[in-house]
GROMACS .gro file of C-alpha atoms in nm:
model
  334
    1UNK     CA    1  -0.950  -2.423   0.629
    2UNK     CA    2  -1.247  -2.317   0.417
    3UNK     CA    3  -1.586  -2.163   0.484
    4UNK     CA    4  -1.892  -2.348   0.354
    5UNK     CA    5  -2.237  -2.202   0.292
    6UNK     CA    6  -2.333  -2.228   0.660
    7UNK     CA    7  -2.020  -2.034   0.750
    8UNK     CA    8  -2.111  -1.767   0.498
    9UNK     CA    9  -2.461  -1.753   0.645
   10UNK     CA   10  -2.303  -1.702   0.986
   11UNK     CA   11  -2.094  -1.412   0.856
   12UNK     CA   12  -2.404  -1.248   0.707
   13UNK     CA   13  -2.591  -1.280   1.039
   14UNK     CA   14  -2.302  -1.128   1.233
   15UNK     CA   15  -2.282  -0.835   0.990
   16UNK     CA   16  -2.659  -0.780   1.017
   17UNK     CA   17  -2.629  -0.781   1.397
   18UNK     CA   18  -2.353  -0.520   1.381
   19UNK     CA   19  -2.555  -0.300   1.145
   20UNK     CA   20  -2.860  -0.325   1.370
   21UNK     CA   21  -2.655  -0.230   1.677
   22UNK     CA   22  -2.483   0.068   1.517
   23UNK     CA   23  -2.764   0.211   1.306
   24UNK     CA   24  -3.093   0.070   1.437
   25UNK     CA   25  -3.172  -0.015   1.072
   26UNK     CA   26  -3.503  -0.205   1.054
   27UNK     CA   27  -3.513  -0.212   1.434
   28UNK     CA   28  -3.893  -0.203   1.451
   29UNK     CA   29  -3.933  -0.467   1.181
   30UNK     CA   30  -3.685  -0.703   1.348
   31UNK     CA   31  -3.844  -0.650   1.689
   32UNK     CA   32  -4.189  -0.729   1.547
   33UNK     CA   33  -4.071  -1.049   1.381
   34UNK     CA   34  -3.878  -1.171   1.686
   35UNK     CA   35  -4.129  -1.067   1.954
   36UNK     CA   36  -4.306  -1.407   1.974
   37UNK     CA   37  -3.969  -1.577   2.025
   38UNK     CA   38  -3.782  -1.330   2.246
   39UNK     CA   39  -4.077  -1.225   2.463
   40UNK     CA   40  -4.098  -0.854   2.394
   41UNK     CA   41  -3.793  -0.830   2.173
   42UNK     CA   42  -3.559  -0.541   2.228
   43UNK     CA   43  -3.276  -0.423   2.007
   44UNK     CA   44  -3.026  -0.584   2.246
   45UNK     CA   45  -3.185  -0.929   2.224
   46UNK     CA   46  -3.215  -0.909   1.847
   47UNK     CA   47  -2.847  -0.818   1.811
   48UNK     CA   48  -2.741  -1.102   2.043
   49UNK     CA   49  -2.958  -1.349   1.852
   50UNK     CA   50  -2.807  -1.256   1.515
   51UNK     CA   51  -2.445  -1.237   1.633
   52UNK     CA   52  -2.447  -1.548   1.855
   53UNK     CA   53  -2.629  -1.767   1.603
   54UNK     CA   54  -2.398  -1.638   1.330
   55UNK     CA   55  -2.088  -1.713   1.536
   56UNK     CA   56  -2.205  -2.069   1.604
   57UNK     CA   57  -2.258  -2.135   1.234
   58UNK     CA   58  -1.926  -1.977   1.139
   59UNK     CA   59  -1.717  -2.155   1.404
   60UNK     CA   60  -1.886  -2.487   1.335
   61UNK     CA   61  -1.804  -2.445   0.967
   62UNK     CA   62  -1.439  -2.372   1.042
   63UNK     CA   63  -1.403  -2.666   1.283
   64UNK     CA   64  -1.573  -2.908   1.045
   65UNK     CA   65  -1.361  -2.803   0.747
   66UNK     CA   66  -1.028  -2.820   0.928
   67UNK     CA   67  -0.847  -3.149   0.868
   68UNK     CA   68  -0.617  -3.076   1.163
   69UNK     CA   69  -0.857  -2.934   1.419
   70UNK     CA   70  -1.161  -3.152   1.364
   71UNK     CA   71  -1.013  -3.491   1.463
   72UNK     CA   72  -0.852  -3.339   1.772
   73UNK     CA   73  -1.150  -3.138   1.892
   74UNK     CA   74  -1.430  -3.364   1.786
   75UNK     CA   75  -1.455  -3.711   1.622
   76UNK     CA   76  -1.743  -3.595   1.404
   77UNK     CA   77  -1.991  -3.865   1.504
   78UNK     CA   78  -2.342  -3.781   1.620
   79UNK     CA   79  -2.323  -4.015   1.918
   80UNK     CA   80  -2.040  -3.809   2.066
   81UNK     CA   81  -2.215  -3.484   1.974
   82UNK     CA   82  -2.520  -3.594   2.168
   83UNK     CA   83  -2.303  -3.616   2.478
   84UNK     CA   84  -2.190  -3.255   2.433
   85UNK     CA   85  -2.548  -3.142   2.374
   86UNK     CA   86  -2.648  -3.304   2.704
   87UNK     CA   87  -2.373  -3.107   2.880
   88UNK     CA   88  -2.516  -2.785   2.732
   89UNK     CA   89  -2.872  -2.876   2.832
   90UNK     CA   90  -2.777  -2.967   3.190
   91UNK     CA   91  -2.564  -2.652   3.227
   92UNK     CA   92  -2.850  -2.424   3.122
   93UNK     CA   93  -3.110  -2.603   3.335
   94UNK     CA   94  -2.891  -2.597   3.648
   95UNK     CA   95  -2.813  -2.228   3.588
   96UNK     CA   96  -3.185  -2.148   3.572
   97UNK     CA   97  -3.247  -2.341   3.896
   98UNK     CA   98  -2.969  -2.140   4.063
   99UNK     CA   99  -3.134  -1.823   3.930
  100UNK     CA  100  -3.457  -1.919   4.108
  101UNK     CA  101  -3.264  -1.987   4.430
  102UNK     CA  102  -3.096  -1.645   4.407
  103UNK     CA  103  -3.442  -1.484   4.376
  104UNK     CA  104  -3.550  -1.669   4.691
  105UNK     CA  105  -3.230  -1.567   4.870
  106UNK     CA  106  -3.281  -1.197   4.792
  107UNK     CA  107  -3.632  -1.204   4.939
  108UNK     CA  108  -3.525  -1.397   5.247
  109UNK     CA  109  -3.260  -1.131   5.315
  110UNK     CA  110  -3.528  -0.861   5.322
  111UNK     CA  111  -3.790  -1.082   5.490
  112UNK     CA  112  -4.054  -1.029   5.221
  113UNK     CA  113  -4.284  -1.264   5.028
  114UNK     CA  114  -4.129  -1.483   4.761
  115UNK     CA  115  -4.415  -1.386   4.531
  116UNK     CA  116  -4.302  -1.030   4.466
  117UNK     CA  117  -4.142  -0.826   4.189
  118UNK     CA  118  -3.820  -0.664   4.311
  119UNK     CA  119  -3.724  -0.324   4.173
  120UNK     CA  120  -3.364  -0.212   4.230
  121UNK     CA  121  -3.337   0.165   4.187
  122UNK     CA  122  -2.972   0.254   4.143
  123UNK     CA  123  -2.821   0.347   3.905
  124UNK     CA  124  -3.116   0.271   3.669
  125UNK     CA  125  -3.437   0.100   3.786
  126UNK     CA  126  -3.442  -0.271   3.700
  127UNK     CA  127  -3.690  -0.542   3.795
  128UNK     CA  128  -3.654  -0.911   3.870
  129UNK     CA  129  -3.879  -1.188   4.000
  130UNK     CA  130  -3.903  -1.564   4.025
  131UNK     CA  131  -4.124  -1.563   3.717
  132UNK     CA  132  -3.887  -1.347   3.509
  133UNK     CA  133  -3.543  -1.318   3.662
  134UNK     CA  134  -3.273  -1.070   3.564
  135UNK     CA  135  -3.010  -1.178   3.819
  136UNK     CA  136  -2.780  -1.316   3.548
  137UNK     CA  137  -2.852  -1.027   3.314
  138UNK     CA  138  -2.712  -0.800   3.584
  139UNK     CA  139  -2.375  -0.974   3.545
  140UNK     CA  140  -2.363  -0.865   3.181
  141UNK     CA  141  -2.441  -0.508   3.289
  142UNK     CA  142  -2.165  -0.526   3.548
  143UNK     CA  143  -1.907  -0.657   3.300
  144UNK     CA  144  -2.003  -0.388   3.048
  145UNK     CA  145  -1.958  -0.120   3.316
  146UNK     CA  146  -1.614  -0.258   3.408
  147UNK     CA  147  -1.501  -0.219   3.049
  148UNK     CA  148  -1.606   0.145   3.057
  149UNK     CA  149  -1.868   0.090   2.791
  150UNK     CA  150  -2.217   0.234   2.817
  151UNK     CA  151  -2.510   0.050   2.662
  152UNK     CA  152  -2.761   0.258   2.463
  153UNK     CA  153  -3.008   0.428   2.699
  154UNK     CA  154  -3.300   0.218   2.573
  155UNK     CA  155  -3.122  -0.111   2.655
  156UNK     CA  156  -3.150  -0.196   3.025
  157UNK     CA  157  -2.861  -0.418   3.132
  158UNK     CA  158  -3.001  -0.484   3.481
  159UNK     CA  159  -2.691  -0.338   3.646
  160UNK     CA  160  -2.888  -0.219   3.951
  161UNK     CA  161  -2.956  -0.580   4.054
  162UNK     CA  162  -2.593  -0.696   4.075
  163UNK     CA  163  -2.541  -0.558   4.427
  164UNK     CA  164  -2.821  -0.787   4.548
  165UNK     CA  165  -2.749  -1.097   4.337
  166UNK     CA  166  -2.372  -1.105   4.392
  167UNK     CA  167  -2.173  -1.328   4.431
  168UNK     CA  168  -2.392  -1.618   4.319
  169UNK     CA  169  -2.501  -1.457   3.991
  170UNK     CA  170  -2.140  -1.469   3.868
  171UNK     CA  171  -2.203  -1.837   3.798
  172UNK     CA  172  -2.312  -1.704   3.457
  173UNK     CA  173  -1.948  -1.627   3.372
  174UNK     CA  174  -1.886  -2.004   3.378
  175UNK     CA  175  -2.219  -2.148   3.264
  176UNK     CA  176  -2.270  -1.921   2.962
  177UNK     CA  177  -1.940  -2.009   2.786
  178UNK     CA  178  -1.976  -2.374   2.890
  179UNK     CA  179  -2.324  -2.402   2.738
  180UNK     CA  180  -2.205  -2.222   2.424
  181UNK     CA  181  -1.890  -2.431   2.373
  182UNK     CA  182  -2.061  -2.763   2.446
  183UNK     CA  183  -2.339  -2.671   2.203
  184UNK     CA  184  -2.083  -2.571   1.940
  185UNK     CA  185  -1.901  -2.905   1.972
  186UNK     CA  186  -2.234  -3.089   1.952
  187UNK     CA  187  -2.306  -2.921   1.616
  188UNK     CA  188  -1.991  -3.052   1.450
  189UNK     CA  189  -2.122  -3.402   1.381
  190UNK     CA  190  -2.468  -3.290   1.265
  191UNK     CA  191  -2.624  -3.254   0.924
  192UNK     CA  192  -2.649  -2.895   0.800
  193UNK     CA  193  -3.023  -2.867   0.867
  194UNK     CA  194  -2.973  -2.980   1.227
  195UNK     CA  195  -2.685  -2.735   1.268
  196UNK     CA  196  -2.909  -2.443   1.175
  197UNK     CA  197  -3.188  -2.554   1.410
  198UNK     CA  198  -2.943  -2.624   1.694
  199UNK     CA  199  -2.764  -2.290   1.657
  200UNK     CA  200  -3.101  -2.114   1.674
  201UNK     CA  201  -3.225  -2.318   1.971
  202UNK     CA  202  -2.899  -2.278   2.164
  203UNK     CA  203  -2.889  -1.902   2.106
  204UNK     CA  204  -3.250  -1.848   2.211
  205UNK     CA  205  -3.209  -2.074   2.518
  206UNK     CA  206  -2.897  -1.885   2.631
  207UNK     CA  207  -3.076  -1.552   2.585
  208UNK     CA  208  -3.362  -1.685   2.800
  209UNK     CA  209  -3.120  -1.823   3.060
  210UNK     CA  210  -2.958  -1.482   3.099
  211UNK     CA  211  -3.270  -1.268   3.057
  212UNK     CA  212  -3.585  -1.422   3.202
  213UNK     CA  213  -3.480  -1.755   3.344
  214UNK     CA  214  -3.659  -2.088   3.373
  215UNK     CA  215  -4.011  -1.971   3.288
  216UNK     CA  216  -3.923  -1.719   3.018
  217UNK     CA  217  -4.048  -1.764   2.664
  218UNK     CA  218  -3.703  -1.767   2.498
  219UNK     CA  219  -3.569  -2.031   2.736
  220UNK     CA  220  -3.871  -2.258   2.694
  221UNK     CA  221  -3.857  -2.231   2.314
  222UNK     CA  222  -3.480  -2.277   2.285
  223UNK     CA  223  -3.457  -2.547   2.550
  224UNK     CA  224  -3.747  -2.733   2.389
  225UNK     CA  225  -3.575  -2.724   2.047
  226UNK     CA  226  -3.253  -2.861   2.195
  227UNK     CA  227  -3.440  -3.136   2.380
  228UNK     CA  228  -3.599  -3.234   2.049
  229UNK     CA  229  -3.259  -3.240   1.874
  230UNK     CA  230  -3.118  -3.452   2.159
  231UNK     CA  231  -3.410  -3.696   2.142
  232UNK     CA  232  -3.412  -3.715   1.762
  233UNK     CA  233  -3.063  -3.871   1.741
  234UNK     CA  234  -3.017  -3.719   1.396
  235UNK     CA  235  -3.340  -3.871   1.259
  236UNK     CA  236  -3.694  -3.743   1.310
  237UNK     CA  237  -3.999  -3.944   1.411
  238UNK     CA  238  -4.317  -3.833   1.592
  239UNK     CA  239  -4.209  -4.030   1.899
  240UNK     CA  240  -3.910  -3.802   1.941
  241UNK     CA  241  -4.145  -3.517   2.034
  242UNK     CA  242  -4.296  -3.694   2.337
  243UNK     CA  243  -4.020  -3.642   2.595
  244UNK     CA  244  -3.934  -3.281   2.497
  245UNK     CA  245  -4.300  -3.178   2.495
  246UNK     CA  246  -4.358  -3.346   2.833
  247UNK     CA  247  -4.057  -3.175   2.996
  248UNK     CA  248  -4.149  -2.830   2.862
  249UNK     CA  249  -4.513  -2.885   2.964
  250UNK     CA  250  -4.406  -2.966   3.322
  251UNK     CA  251  -4.190  -2.650   3.340
  252UNK     CA  252  -4.479  -2.438   3.206
  253UNK     CA  253  -4.716  -2.603   3.454
  254UNK     CA  254  -4.479  -2.524   3.741
  255UNK     CA  255  -4.460  -2.163   3.623
  256UNK     CA  256  -4.838  -2.128   3.611
  257UNK     CA  257  -4.866  -2.283   3.959
  258UNK     CA  258  -4.625  -2.023   4.102
  259UNK     CA  259  -4.785  -1.737   3.907
  260UNK     CA  260  -5.140  -1.820   4.015
  261UNK     CA  261  -5.049  -1.948   4.363
  262UNK     CA  262  -4.861  -1.627   4.439
  263UNK     CA  263  -5.138  -1.398   4.314
  264UNK     CA  264  -5.306  -1.155   4.553
  265UNK     CA  265  -5.633  -1.022   4.412
  266UNK     CA  266  -5.743  -0.833   4.726
  267UNK     CA  267  -5.467  -0.572   4.733
  268UNK     CA  268  -5.109  -0.494   4.637
  269UNK     CA  269  -4.837  -0.478   4.900
  270UNK     CA  270  -4.555  -0.238   4.810
  271UNK     CA  271  -4.256  -0.278   5.042
  272UNK     CA  272  -4.006   0.007   4.995
  273UNK     CA  273  -3.648  -0.038   5.118
  274UNK     CA  274  -3.465   0.256   5.278
  275UNK     CA  275  -3.702   0.530   5.168
  276UNK     CA  276  -3.519   0.849   5.264
  277UNK     CA  277  -3.739   1.108   5.094
  278UNK     CA  278  -4.119   1.150   5.095
  279UNK     CA  279  -4.321   1.050   4.787
  280UNK     CA  280  -4.663   1.173   4.685
  281UNK     CA  281  -4.873   0.854   4.707
  282UNK     CA  282  -5.208   1.006   4.608
  283UNK     CA  283  -5.230   0.815   4.279
  284UNK     CA  284  -5.149   0.479   4.443
  285UNK     CA  285  -5.479   0.440   4.636
  286UNK     CA  286  -5.299   0.367   4.964
  287UNK     CA  287  -5.519   0.211   5.233
  288UNK     CA  288  -5.251   0.146   5.498
  289UNK     CA  289  -4.888   0.236   5.576
  290UNK     CA  290  -4.649   0.058   5.814
  291UNK     CA  291  -4.288   0.132   5.908
  292UNK     CA  292  -4.080  -0.168   6.011
  293UNK     CA  293  -3.704  -0.114   6.052
  294UNK     CA  294  -3.575   0.004   5.711
  295UNK     CA  295  -3.898  -0.091   5.532
  296UNK     CA  296  -4.202   0.120   5.452
  297UNK     CA  297  -4.495  -0.107   5.368
  298UNK     CA  298  -4.781   0.038   5.164
  299UNK     CA  299  -5.108  -0.148   5.113
  300UNK     CA  300  -5.262  -0.044   4.782
  301UNK     CA  301  -5.617  -0.083   4.660
  302UNK     CA  302  -5.615  -0.256   4.320
  303UNK     CA  303  -5.640  -0.009   4.033
  304UNK     CA  304  -5.473  -0.092   3.703
  305UNK     CA  305  -5.225  -0.372   3.647
  306UNK     CA  306  -4.887  -0.461   3.790
  307UNK     CA  307  -4.693  -0.298   3.507
  308UNK     CA  308  -4.863   0.039   3.548
  309UNK     CA  309  -4.783   0.052   3.919
  310UNK     CA  310  -4.424  -0.060   3.872
  311UNK     CA  311  -4.370   0.205   3.604
  312UNK     CA  312  -4.490   0.469   3.851
  313UNK     CA  313  -4.257   0.329   4.116
  314UNK     CA  314  -3.968   0.365   3.868
  315UNK     CA  315  -4.036   0.737   3.839
  316UNK     CA  316  -4.162   0.831   4.185
  317UNK     CA  317  -3.909   0.643   4.401
  318UNK     CA  318  -3.596   0.688   4.191
  319UNK     CA  319  -3.335   0.860   4.405
  320UNK     CA  320  -3.563   0.838   4.709
  321UNK     CA  321  -3.524   0.470   4.801
  322UNK     CA  322  -3.292   0.176   4.740
  323UNK     CA  323  -3.558  -0.059   4.604
  324UNK     CA  324  -3.903  -0.208   4.643
  325UNK     CA  325  -4.090  -0.538   4.644
  326UNK     CA  326  -4.445  -0.556   4.511
  327UNK     CA  327  -4.690  -0.844   4.511
  328UNK     CA  328  -4.852  -0.939   4.181
  329UNK     CA  329  -5.196  -1.017   4.043
  330UNK     CA  330  -5.184  -1.266   3.757
  331UNK     CA  331  -5.541  -1.186   3.657
  332UNK     CA  332  -5.455  -0.823   3.583
  333UNK     CA  333  -5.288  -0.950   3.264
  334UNK     CA  334  -5.589  -1.154   3.149
   0.00000   0.00000   0.00000
């Protein structure tokens, strides 16, 4: 068993990921470079990108070079690899659909609008919505907590959401390794250039699947790359771009339809769950307050954007409520 140049590249990427995690070396530079791909890159996403992509290249190199393993695990022909790539694509797409259904389920439980951003308060405030879901990210936070490990304070693992997304979010414990392994097997029969592109696309798509969901930038970029690789059949032509571009365009169009269709420009509705201590609401421009069962519903006059209000909710309601749902205004970002 020998390591070729792609395997060596994988080792270098893994080492860089470890250095970035432990020292924060070039953290700002890496975040700036990866921001367009990872949608507001954080140190955590950058580390995962480097380590996961590196591991795919390294393992693919080892499998390909092994005279004993390769024939048993994979015949080495692109036709068979395409089948494995399809398994990875379907797994990630179905997982993202389930993520959307979990978001719907959470809101139905609390009898609130589907077009809201949910903030879970305990132990650390975390947000999730249909447009950018963190229900599967919360599984990672939960697994990390079980191992007794604590993520750096500036990396939010979404742990607060797990109590609301369980048990369905644990699908990620099956779909993530399945997508990874199927993608790895698909790489074995590819040319080196396709292996690099596929490892990058698969890594970015998995990051998006776990952190952001169907309409997130990383998922759309990674999923689009993998669709292109699947359509190309190991040889490029302009026609191979048609189907991938069309599929990604339809997903983006659906996202815009939800984002704009769910927008409320007249006012914000902030529904607080189990508020057990008073909060000074002077800065929120409250025009109406209702109390229904365990919910306190504030109607807010628009002032500032969604992010500014949610950041204030993080601070003002922490330790004083279990969570909140807030409507959004798409045009506040324009």
